[in-house]
Short mmCIF file of C-alpha atoms and ligand atoms in Angstrom, two decimals:
data_model
loop_
_atom_site.label_atom_id
_atom_site.label_comp_id
_atom_site.label_asym_id
_atom_site.label_seq_id
_atom_site.Cartn_x
_atom_site.Cartn_y
_atom_site.Cartn_z
CA UNK A 1 -13.23 -12.43 10.09
CA UNK A 2 -11.14 -15.22 11.61
CA UNK A 3 -7.68 -14.03 10.69
CA UNK A 4 -6.06 -12.13 13.53
CA UNK A 5 -4.09 -9.29 12.01
CA UNK A 6 -0.92 -7.95 13.60
CA UNK A 7 0.39 -4.48 12.79
CA UNK A 8 3.94 -3.52 13.80
CA UNK A 9 4.54 0.23 13.73
CA UNK A 10 1.74 2.50 14.92
CA UNK A 11 2.58 5.65 12.93
CA UNK A 12 0.65 7.19 10.04
CA UNK A 13 0.49 3.98 8.00
CA UNK A 14 0.30 1.38 10.76
CA UNK A 15 -2.60 3.07 12.53
CA UNK A 16 -4.43 3.49 9.20
CA UNK A 17 -3.92 -0.16 8.27
CA UNK A 18 -5.08 -1.25 11.74
CA UNK A 19 -8.22 0.85 11.26
CA UNK A 20 -8.96 -0.80 7.90
CA UNK A 21 -8.64 -4.33 9.33
CA UNK A 22 -10.66 -3.47 12.46
CA UNK A 23 -13.46 -1.95 10.40
CA UNK A 24 -13.65 -5.16 8.38
CA UNK A 25 -14.18 -7.24 11.49
CA UNK A 26 -10.69 -8.50 12.33
CA UNK A 27 -9.11 -8.67 15.73
CA UNK A 28 -6.01 -6.52 15.46
CA UNK A 29 -2.82 -6.45 17.54
CA UNK A 30 -0.93 -3.17 17.26
CA UNK A 31 2.54 -2.46 18.57
CA UNK A 32 5.42 -0.01 18.17
CA UNK A 33 8.96 0.42 19.47
CA UNK A 34 7.87 3.31 21.68
CA UNK A 35 4.98 3.30 24.16
CA UNK A 36 3.87 6.88 23.39
CA UNK A 37 3.78 5.96 19.70
CA UNK A 38 1.56 2.96 20.22
CA UNK A 39 -0.79 4.94 22.46
CA UNK A 40 -0.89 7.71 19.89
CA UNK A 41 -1.62 5.09 17.22
CA UNK A 42 -4.57 3.79 19.24
CA UNK A 43 -5.86 7.37 19.67
CA UNK A 44 -5.50 7.98 15.92
CA UNK A 45 -7.65 4.91 15.23
CA UNK A 46 -10.25 5.92 17.86
CA UNK A 47 -10.45 9.50 16.53
CA UNK A 48 -10.73 8.35 12.93
CA UNK A 49 -13.55 5.92 13.81
CA UNK A 50 -15.33 8.65 15.77
CA UNK A 51 -15.20 10.87 12.67
CA UNK A 52 -16.82 8.03 10.70
CA UNK A 53 -19.64 7.98 13.27
CA UNK A 54 -20.08 11.77 13.08
CA UNK A 55 -20.25 11.55 9.27
CA UNK A 56 -22.93 8.86 9.56
CA UNK A 57 -20.75 6.24 7.87
CA UNK A 58 -20.58 4.01 10.94
CA UNK A 59 -22.81 3.45 13.96
CA UNK A 60 -21.58 4.17 17.47
CA UNK A 61 -22.03 0.48 18.24
CA UNK A 62 -19.90 -0.62 15.30
CA UNK A 63 -17.21 1.82 16.40
CA UNK A 64 -17.18 0.43 19.94
CA UNK A 65 -17.07 -3.12 18.58
CA UNK A 66 -14.15 -2.24 16.31
CA UNK A 67 -12.22 -0.62 19.17
CA UNK A 68 -13.02 -3.65 21.31
CA UNK A 69 -11.21 -5.80 18.75
CA UNK A 70 -8.06 -3.66 19.00
CA UNK A 71 -5.39 -4.98 21.31
CA UNK A 72 -2.51 -2.65 22.00
CA UNK A 73 0.72 -4.55 22.66
CA UNK A 74 3.11 -2.64 24.86
CA UNK A 75 6.66 -2.56 23.49
CA UNK A 76 8.23 -4.27 26.49
CA UNK A 77 6.25 -7.42 25.64
CA UNK A 78 8.04 -7.62 22.28
CA UNK A 79 6.17 -9.39 19.50
CA UNK A 80 5.38 -12.52 21.54
CA UNK A 81 1.58 -11.86 21.55
CA UNK A 82 1.73 -11.90 17.72
CA UNK A 83 1.96 -15.71 17.83
CA UNK A 84 -1.84 -15.75 17.39
CA UNK A 85 -1.77 -13.80 14.12
CA UNK A 86 -2.51 -15.20 10.68
CA UNK A 87 -1.17 -12.08 8.98
CA UNK A 88 1.30 -9.50 10.26
CA UNK A 89 1.81 -6.22 8.42
CA UNK A 90 4.98 -4.32 9.23
CA UNK A 91 4.80 -0.52 8.91
CA UNK A 92 7.86 0.67 10.81
CA UNK A 93 10.64 3.08 9.91
CA UNK A 94 11.96 2.68 6.34
CA UNK A 95 15.32 1.14 7.23
CA UNK A 96 16.36 -2.28 6.04
CA UNK A 97 18.37 -3.21 9.16
CA UNK A 98 15.46 -2.36 11.48
CA UNK A 99 12.94 -4.16 9.28
CA UNK A 100 15.15 -7.26 9.12
CA UNK A 101 15.39 -7.40 12.91
CA UNK A 102 11.59 -7.13 13.15
CA UNK A 103 11.01 -9.92 10.64
CA UNK A 104 13.49 -12.16 12.44
CA UNK A 105 11.78 -11.53 15.77
CA UNK A 106 8.36 -12.22 14.24
CA UNK A 107 9.52 -15.50 12.73
CA UNK A 108 10.55 -16.67 16.20
CA UNK A 109 6.95 -16.50 17.44
CA UNK A 110 4.42 -16.83 14.63
CA UNK A 111 2.94 -20.09 13.37
CA UNK A 112 4.03 -21.79 10.15
CA UNK A 113 0.84 -20.57 8.43
CA UNK A 114 1.29 -16.91 9.33
CA UNK A 115 2.00 -14.54 6.43
CA UNK A 116 4.48 -11.71 6.97
CA UNK A 117 3.88 -8.56 4.95
CA UNK A 118 5.80 -5.30 4.67
CA UNK A 119 4.36 -1.92 3.77
CA UNK A 120 7.75 -0.71 2.53
CA UNK A 121 7.76 1.91 -0.22
CA UNK A 122 11.33 1.61 -1.38
CA UNK A 123 13.05 -1.52 -0.09
CA UNK A 124 13.01 -4.74 -2.07
CA UNK A 125 10.80 -7.61 -0.91
CA UNK A 126 13.64 -9.95 -1.89
CA UNK A 127 16.00 -8.32 0.59
CA UNK A 128 13.46 -8.42 3.43
CA UNK A 129 12.51 -12.05 2.69
CA UNK A 130 16.16 -13.11 2.53
CA UNK A 131 16.55 -12.58 6.27
CA UNK A 132 13.74 -15.03 6.99
CA UNK A 133 13.82 -18.79 7.36
CA UNK A 134 10.67 -18.91 5.26
CA UNK A 135 10.89 -16.22 2.59
CA UNK A 136 8.01 -17.89 0.72
CA UNK A 137 5.55 -16.33 3.18
CA UNK A 138 7.01 -12.82 2.96
CA UNK A 139 5.49 -10.26 0.57
CA UNK A 140 4.82 -6.57 0.05
CA UNK A 141 1.37 -5.19 0.83
CA UNK A 142 1.78 -1.53 -0.04
CA UNK A 143 -1.00 0.80 1.10
CA UNK A 144 -1.28 4.50 0.23
CA UNK A 145 -1.58 7.36 2.66
CA UNK A 146 -4.16 7.72 4.21
CA UNK A 147 -4.73 3.96 4.19
CA UNK A 148 -8.42 4.10 5.24
CA UNK A 149 -9.20 6.55 2.42
CA UNK A 150 -7.15 5.53 -0.61
CA UNK A 151 -8.41 2.26 -2.05
CA UNK A 152 -5.24 1.05 -3.78
CA UNK A 153 -3.00 -1.67 -2.38
CA UNK A 154 -0.02 -2.96 -4.38
CA UNK A 155 0.62 -6.66 -3.78
CA UNK A 156 4.29 -7.40 -4.36
CA UNK A 157 5.70 -10.90 -4.54
CA UNK A 158 9.47 -11.18 -4.19
CA UNK A 159 11.50 -13.78 -6.09
CA UNK A 160 11.07 -16.27 -3.26
CA UNK A 161 7.45 -15.46 -2.35
CA UNK A 162 5.00 -18.31 -2.89
CA UNK A 163 2.52 -17.00 -5.53
CA UNK A 164 -0.29 -18.85 -3.75
CA UNK A 165 0.42 -16.84 -0.58
CA UNK A 166 0.38 -13.59 -2.58
CA UNK A 167 -2.97 -14.47 -4.15
CA UNK A 168 -4.47 -15.43 -0.80
CA UNK A 169 -3.42 -12.13 0.76
CA UNK A 170 -4.68 -10.20 -2.28
CA UNK A 171 -8.10 -11.83 -1.91
CA UNK A 172 -8.18 -10.99 1.80
CA UNK A 173 -7.27 -7.34 1.11
CA UNK A 174 -9.91 -7.25 -1.68
CA UNK A 175 -12.45 -8.38 0.91
CA UNK A 176 -11.56 -5.23 2.90
CA UNK A 177 -13.03 -3.17 0.05
CA UNK A 178 -9.59 -2.32 -1.33
CA UNK A 179 -8.47 -2.44 -4.95
CA UNK A 180 -5.42 -4.69 -5.27
CA UNK A 181 -2.96 -4.66 -8.15
CA UNK A 182 0.02 -6.97 -8.68
CA UNK A 183 3.39 -5.27 -8.97
CA UNK A 184 6.83 -6.67 -9.69
CA UNK A 185 9.46 -6.29 -6.95
CA UNK A 186 11.13 -3.31 -8.62
CA UNK A 187 11.95 0.21 -7.33
CA UNK A 188 8.83 2.26 -6.63
CA UNK A 189 6.58 -0.70 -7.57
CA UNK A 190 3.89 0.78 -9.86
CA UNK A 191 2.72 4.13 -8.51
CA UNK A 192 5.93 5.56 -7.09
CA UNK A 193 7.73 4.71 -10.32
CA UNK A 194 5.18 5.90 -12.87
CA UNK A 195 4.33 9.11 -10.97
CA UNK A 196 7.92 10.42 -11.02
CA UNK A 197 7.53 12.59 -14.15
CA UNK A 198 4.50 14.35 -12.65
CA UNK A 199 6.97 16.07 -10.32
CA UNK A 200 10.15 15.75 -12.36
CA UNK A 201 8.89 17.31 -15.57
CA UNK A 202 7.23 20.19 -13.70
CA UNK A 203 10.53 20.90 -11.92
CA UNK A 204 12.39 20.67 -15.18
CA UNK A 205 10.04 23.12 -16.93
CA UNK A 206 10.40 25.51 -14.00
CA UNK A 207 14.20 25.27 -14.25
CA UNK A 208 14.08 25.89 -18.01
CA UNK A 209 11.85 28.93 -17.46
CA UNK A 210 8.96 27.53 -19.52
CA UNK A 211 6.57 28.90 -16.87
CA UNK A 212 6.38 29.73 -13.19
CA UNK A 213 5.12 27.51 -10.36
CA UNK A 214 1.57 28.90 -10.25
CA UNK A 215 1.15 28.65 -14.04
CA UNK A 216 2.37 25.05 -14.19
CA UNK A 217 0.01 24.09 -11.34
CA UNK A 218 -2.87 25.92 -13.02
CA UNK A 219 -2.21 24.12 -16.33
CA UNK A 220 -2.08 20.65 -14.78
CA UNK A 221 -5.36 21.27 -12.94
CA UNK A 222 -7.37 23.28 -15.44
CA UNK A 223 -6.19 21.64 -18.64
CA UNK A 224 -4.99 18.27 -17.33
CA UNK A 225 -7.80 17.74 -14.81
CA UNK A 226 -5.46 16.71 -11.97
CA UNK A 227 -6.78 17.48 -8.49
CA UNK A 228 -3.60 19.21 -7.39
CA UNK A 229 -0.78 20.79 -9.34
CA UNK A 230 2.69 19.22 -9.02
CA UNK A 231 4.14 22.04 -6.87
CA UNK A 232 1.12 22.14 -4.57
CA UNK A 233 1.34 18.39 -4.25
CA UNK A 234 5.09 18.40 -3.49
CA UNK A 235 4.50 21.08 -0.84
CA UNK A 236 1.70 18.94 0.58
CA UNK A 237 3.72 15.70 0.64
CA UNK A 238 6.77 17.53 2.01
CA UNK A 239 10.01 17.97 0.10
CA UNK A 240 11.88 15.74 2.54
CA UNK A 241 9.58 12.80 1.68
CA UNK A 242 9.08 13.55 -2.03
CA UNK A 243 12.75 14.22 -2.75
CA UNK A 244 13.87 11.07 -0.92
CA UNK A 245 11.43 8.90 -2.92
CA UNK A 246 12.75 10.36 -6.19
CA UNK A 247 16.35 9.92 -5.12
CA UNK A 248 15.78 6.35 -3.97
CA UNK A 249 14.07 5.35 -7.25
CA UNK A 250 16.89 7.05 -9.23
CA UNK A 251 19.62 5.29 -7.23
CA UNK A 252 17.85 1.93 -7.37
CA UNK A 253 17.48 2.35 -11.16
CA UNK A 254 21.26 2.67 -11.48
CA UNK A 255 21.04 6.41 -12.04
CA UNK A 256 18.79 6.28 -15.09
CA UNK A 257 18.50 9.98 -16.10
CA UNK A 258 14.74 9.57 -16.47
CA UNK A 259 14.45 9.55 -12.69
CA UNK A 260 17.14 12.11 -11.87
CA UNK A 261 16.13 14.34 -8.93
CA UNK A 262 16.01 18.12 -9.23
CA UNK A 263 18.55 20.47 -7.70
CA UNK A 264 15.80 23.07 -7.26
CA UNK A 265 13.93 20.70 -4.98
CA UNK A 266 17.13 19.68 -3.20
CA UNK A 267 17.92 23.32 -2.41
CA UNK A 268 14.43 23.83 -0.91
CA UNK A 269 15.01 20.80 1.25
CA UNK A 270 18.46 22.01 2.31
CA UNK A 271 16.99 25.40 3.17
CA UNK A 272 14.41 23.76 5.42
CA UNK A 273 11.53 24.88 3.20
CA UNK A 274 9.75 21.54 3.37
CA UNK A 275 6.34 22.71 2.19
CA UNK A 276 3.10 23.11 4.13
CA UNK A 277 4.46 21.57 7.30
CA UNK A 278 7.23 24.17 7.60
CA UNK A 279 5.10 27.11 6.44
CA UNK A 280 6.94 27.53 3.14
CA UNK A 281 7.94 25.45 0.15
CA UNK A 282 7.25 26.53 -3.41
CA UNK A 283 4.40 28.56 -1.94
CA UNK A 284 4.23 30.69 1.18
CA UNK A 285 1.73 29.36 3.75
CA UNK A 286 2.02 32.09 6.37
CA UNK A 287 -1.40 33.61 7.09
CA UNK A 288 -2.02 36.62 4.90
CA UNK A 289 0.53 35.67 2.20
CA UNK A 290 -0.66 36.59 -1.30
CA UNK A 291 -0.75 33.54 -3.57
CA UNK A 292 1.06 34.07 -6.89
CA UNK A 293 -1.17 34.59 -9.93
CA UNK A 294 -0.88 32.06 -12.76
CA UNK A 295 -0.64 33.18 -16.37
CA UNK A 296 -3.88 31.67 -17.64
CA UNK A 297 -2.78 31.20 -21.23
CA UNK A 298 -4.43 28.14 -22.86
CA UNK A 299 -1.67 27.69 -25.45
CA UNK A 300 1.12 27.77 -22.87
CA UNK A 301 -0.91 25.63 -20.48
CA UNK A 302 -1.49 22.99 -23.15
CA UNK A 303 2.25 22.83 -23.89
CA UNK A 304 2.98 22.25 -20.22
CA UNK A 305 0.30 19.62 -19.77
CA UNK A 306 1.18 17.71 -22.97
CA UNK A 307 4.85 17.58 -22.08
CA UNK A 308 4.17 16.08 -18.65
CA UNK A 309 1.55 13.73 -20.04
CA UNK A 310 3.95 12.49 -22.74
CA UNK A 311 6.46 11.64 -20.02
CA UNK A 312 3.84 9.97 -17.81
CA UNK A 313 2.41 7.83 -20.62
CA UNK A 314 5.95 6.90 -21.65
CA UNK A 315 6.69 5.78 -18.09
CA UNK A 316 3.46 3.76 -17.97
CA UNK A 317 4.27 2.17 -21.35
CA UNK A 318 7.77 1.31 -20.19
CA UNK A 319 6.42 -0.28 -17.00
CA UNK A 320 4.18 -2.43 -19.20
CA UNK A 321 7.09 -3.20 -21.54
CA UNK A 322 9.20 -4.36 -18.59
CA UNK A 323 6.28 -6.36 -17.15
CA UNK A 324 6.14 -4.42 -13.88
CA UNK A 325 2.35 -4.89 -14.00
CA UNK A 326 -0.49 -5.59 -16.44
CA UNK A 327 -1.98 -2.74 -18.51
CA UNK A 328 -5.20 -2.90 -16.50
CA UNK A 329 -3.34 -2.78 -13.17
CA UNK A 330 -1.14 0.11 -14.33
CA UNK A 331 -4.20 2.22 -15.15
CA UNK A 332 -6.05 1.15 -12.01
CA UNK A 333 -3.04 1.97 -9.83
CA UNK A 334 -2.74 5.57 -10.99
CA UNK A 335 -6.45 6.31 -10.66
CA UNK A 336 -7.00 4.55 -7.32
CA UNK A 337 -3.65 5.24 -5.66
CA UNK A 338 -2.95 8.85 -6.64
CA UNK A 339 -6.33 9.98 -7.99
CA UNK A 340 -5.25 10.63 -11.59
CA UNK A 341 -8.28 11.69 -13.62
CA UNK A 342 -7.70 8.90 -16.15
CA UNK A 343 -5.54 5.81 -16.50
CA UNK A 344 -2.37 6.80 -18.33
CA UNK A 345 -2.46 4.09 -21.00
CA UNK A 346 -6.10 4.87 -21.81
CA UNK A 347 -5.21 8.58 -21.83
CA UNK A 348 -2.37 7.87 -24.24
CA UNK A 349 -4.79 6.09 -26.59
CA UNK A 350 -7.15 9.05 -26.40
CA UNK A 351 -4.54 11.73 -27.17
CA UNK A 352 -2.86 9.56 -29.80
CA UNK A 353 0.27 7.53 -29.22
CA UNK A 354 1.87 8.93 -32.39
CA UNK A 355 1.54 12.50 -31.09
CA UNK A 356 3.07 11.55 -27.76
CA UNK A 357 5.96 9.77 -29.46
CA UNK A 358 6.61 12.83 -31.68
CA UNK A 359 6.65 15.01 -28.59
CA UNK A 360 9.19 12.80 -26.79
CA UNK A 361 11.40 12.58 -29.87
CA UNK A 362 11.35 16.36 -30.26
CA UNK A 363 12.38 16.80 -26.61
CA UNK A 364 15.09 14.16 -26.94
CA UNK A 365 16.43 15.80 -30.09
CA UNK A 366 16.37 19.30 -28.62
CA UNK A 367 18.00 18.39 -25.30
CA UNK A 368 20.13 15.45 -26.42
CA UNK A 369 19.11 13.79 -23.17
CA UNK A 370 18.34 10.16 -22.55
CA UNK A 371 15.74 11.35 -20.07
CA UNK A 372 13.30 11.74 -22.99
CA UNK A 373 13.97 8.39 -24.68
CA UNK A 374 10.72 6.80 -25.78
CA UNK A 375 9.88 3.35 -24.47
CA UNK A 376 10.49 0.61 -27.06
CA UNK A 377 6.87 -0.42 -26.49
CA UNK A 378 5.57 3.04 -27.40
CA UNK A 379 7.62 2.95 -30.62
CA UNK A 380 6.32 -0.53 -31.44
CA UNK A 381 2.72 0.47 -30.79
CA UNK A 382 3.01 3.48 -33.08
CA UNK A 383 4.74 1.46 -35.79
CA UNK A 384 1.93 -1.10 -35.71
CA UNK A 385 -0.77 1.58 -35.43
CA UNK A 386 -1.79 -0.17 -32.21
CA UNK A 387 -3.59 0.94 -29.04
CA UNK A 388 -3.14 -0.15 -25.43
CA UNK A 389 -5.74 -2.68 -24.28
CA UNK A 390 -6.70 -1.77 -20.72
P1 LIG B 401 5.83 6.86 10.76
O1 LIG B 401 7.11 7.52 11.10
O2 LIG B 401 4.55 7.63 10.83
O3 LIG B 401 5.65 5.56 11.69
C1 LIG B 401 6.63 4.60 11.86
C2 LIG B 401 6.48 4.01 13.26
O4 LIG B 401 7.35 2.90 13.38
C3 LIG B 401 6.86 5.00 14.39
O5 LIG B 401 5.77 5.11 15.28
C4 LIG B 401 8.07 4.34 15.06
O6 LIG B 401 8.11 4.54 16.45
C5 LIG B 401 7.85 2.88 14.71
N1 LIG B 401 9.04 2.04 14.76
C6 LIG B 401 10.28 2.34 14.36
N2 LIG B 401 11.09 1.27 14.56
C7 LIG B 401 10.33 0.29 15.09
C8 LIG B 401 10.57 -1.05 15.51
N3 LIG B 401 11.80 -1.58 15.43
N4 LIG B 401 9.53 -1.78 15.97
C9 LIG B 401 8.30 -1.25 16.08
N5 LIG B 401 8.01 0.02 15.69
C10 LIG B 401 9.01 0.78 15.21
O7 LIG B 401 6.04 6.23 9.32
P2 LIG B 401 4.94 5.84 8.22
O8 LIG B 401 4.74 6.99 7.32
O9 LIG B 401 3.76 5.25 8.90
O10 LIG B 401 5.72 4.73 7.38
C11 LIG B 401 5.83 3.40 7.83
C12 LIG B 401 6.19 2.52 6.65
O11 LIG B 401 5.20 2.65 5.63
C13 LIG B 401 7.51 2.83 5.97
O12 LIG B 401 8.08 1.62 5.52
C14 LIG B 401 7.11 3.69 4.79
O13 LIG B 401 8.03 3.63 3.74
C15 LIG B 401 5.80 3.02 4.40
N6 LIG B 401 4.84 3.86 3.67
C16 LIG B 401 4.64 5.18 4.00
C17 LIG B 401 3.72 5.93 3.29
C18 LIG B 401 3.48 7.36 3.64
O14 LIG B 401 2.96 8.10 2.79
N7 LIG B 401 3.80 7.81 4.84
C19 LIG B 401 2.93 5.35 2.17
C20 LIG B 401 3.15 3.94 1.98
C21 LIG B 401 4.11 3.24 2.68
#
């Protein structure tokens, strides 16, 4: 691979992205604002590659060759060594001012052909590109955590991104064995937007007393086929991270009630019960704690699952309606980025769009809340007795 890849930010995402590019034969330059962080990033890559060798997925020689292609750039050198790069992926702290300063510094040194990508989850590509002299070469390349494991990458072109640049980068990332989808430069892109009801509706049902945490998780796994229940998953992600994503999508969507965060989750966060990492969230993780027993009632479980699914399919339909992504990319994104058992549009077809619409209308009527408003596309599909083509 000829393209030299630069990665700025050597944390969880940056080190994972560096590993992906190294494994695919690139020379990679990795830096961070702090020396311990960049050294830790290098160790993370080395340890992860060693695990690949132990699992028999990589030879010892290939590992050594990959590590030989990794060049750690010490922070006091700035980004000057990045002048050699054909692609730089920024994966630093999620703050616009800090990202803008990084992009400006990069533009001072890189060649005219170099593409500048951001791994941002919540900032707009337009706002990052606007700080650059050449916004046409700035785009979003959004990996999922852990980057070496999850295949999905959302390719996001901002209003001023050259579409040819976006396509070229997408093809390069495809050649890394990733699955790329094209997403509009809108809050949450595809996955972080469409996945909101998975958490939000579970929290809402808990607040309404429909069922307890363990029962809702049991229903989503046993009846819905999801790998983890919503409360287990929130505890795993951490309430600090999960709550902030929800709040940022809600704010960026001008406070659309469909994305409104939950006070229950906010209180957990305020109490310092962040989930697994702090030993307690919705569940207790101290050794010896007795896990709560779900009520394994099929009828109740089906109600829970159908309500969340109706909201998820509605969100997917609305993303299609608003041209956030194609139907095929929407379904691919949810299966490859967050391991959903089926694409949501295909799942909607299977369950019956009319049934899902009835469910949403019943919830909207009962609660009087705009949160449950059906997507105009879902209504149109049902009226025309149509199915999603994915
Ligand atoms: P992290 O906290 O693990 O790593 C961020 C790194 O950036 C730290 O090592 C920090 O020292 C470094 N840094 C901060 N300011 C810097 C600067 N001015 N120059 C160079 N390095 C700097 O964070 P994480 O999770 O890796 O996130 C990085 C980016 O990736 C963020 O934009 C985040 O929104 C995005 N992202 C995170 C995902 C996740 O699940 N953690 C998933 C997808 C995207």
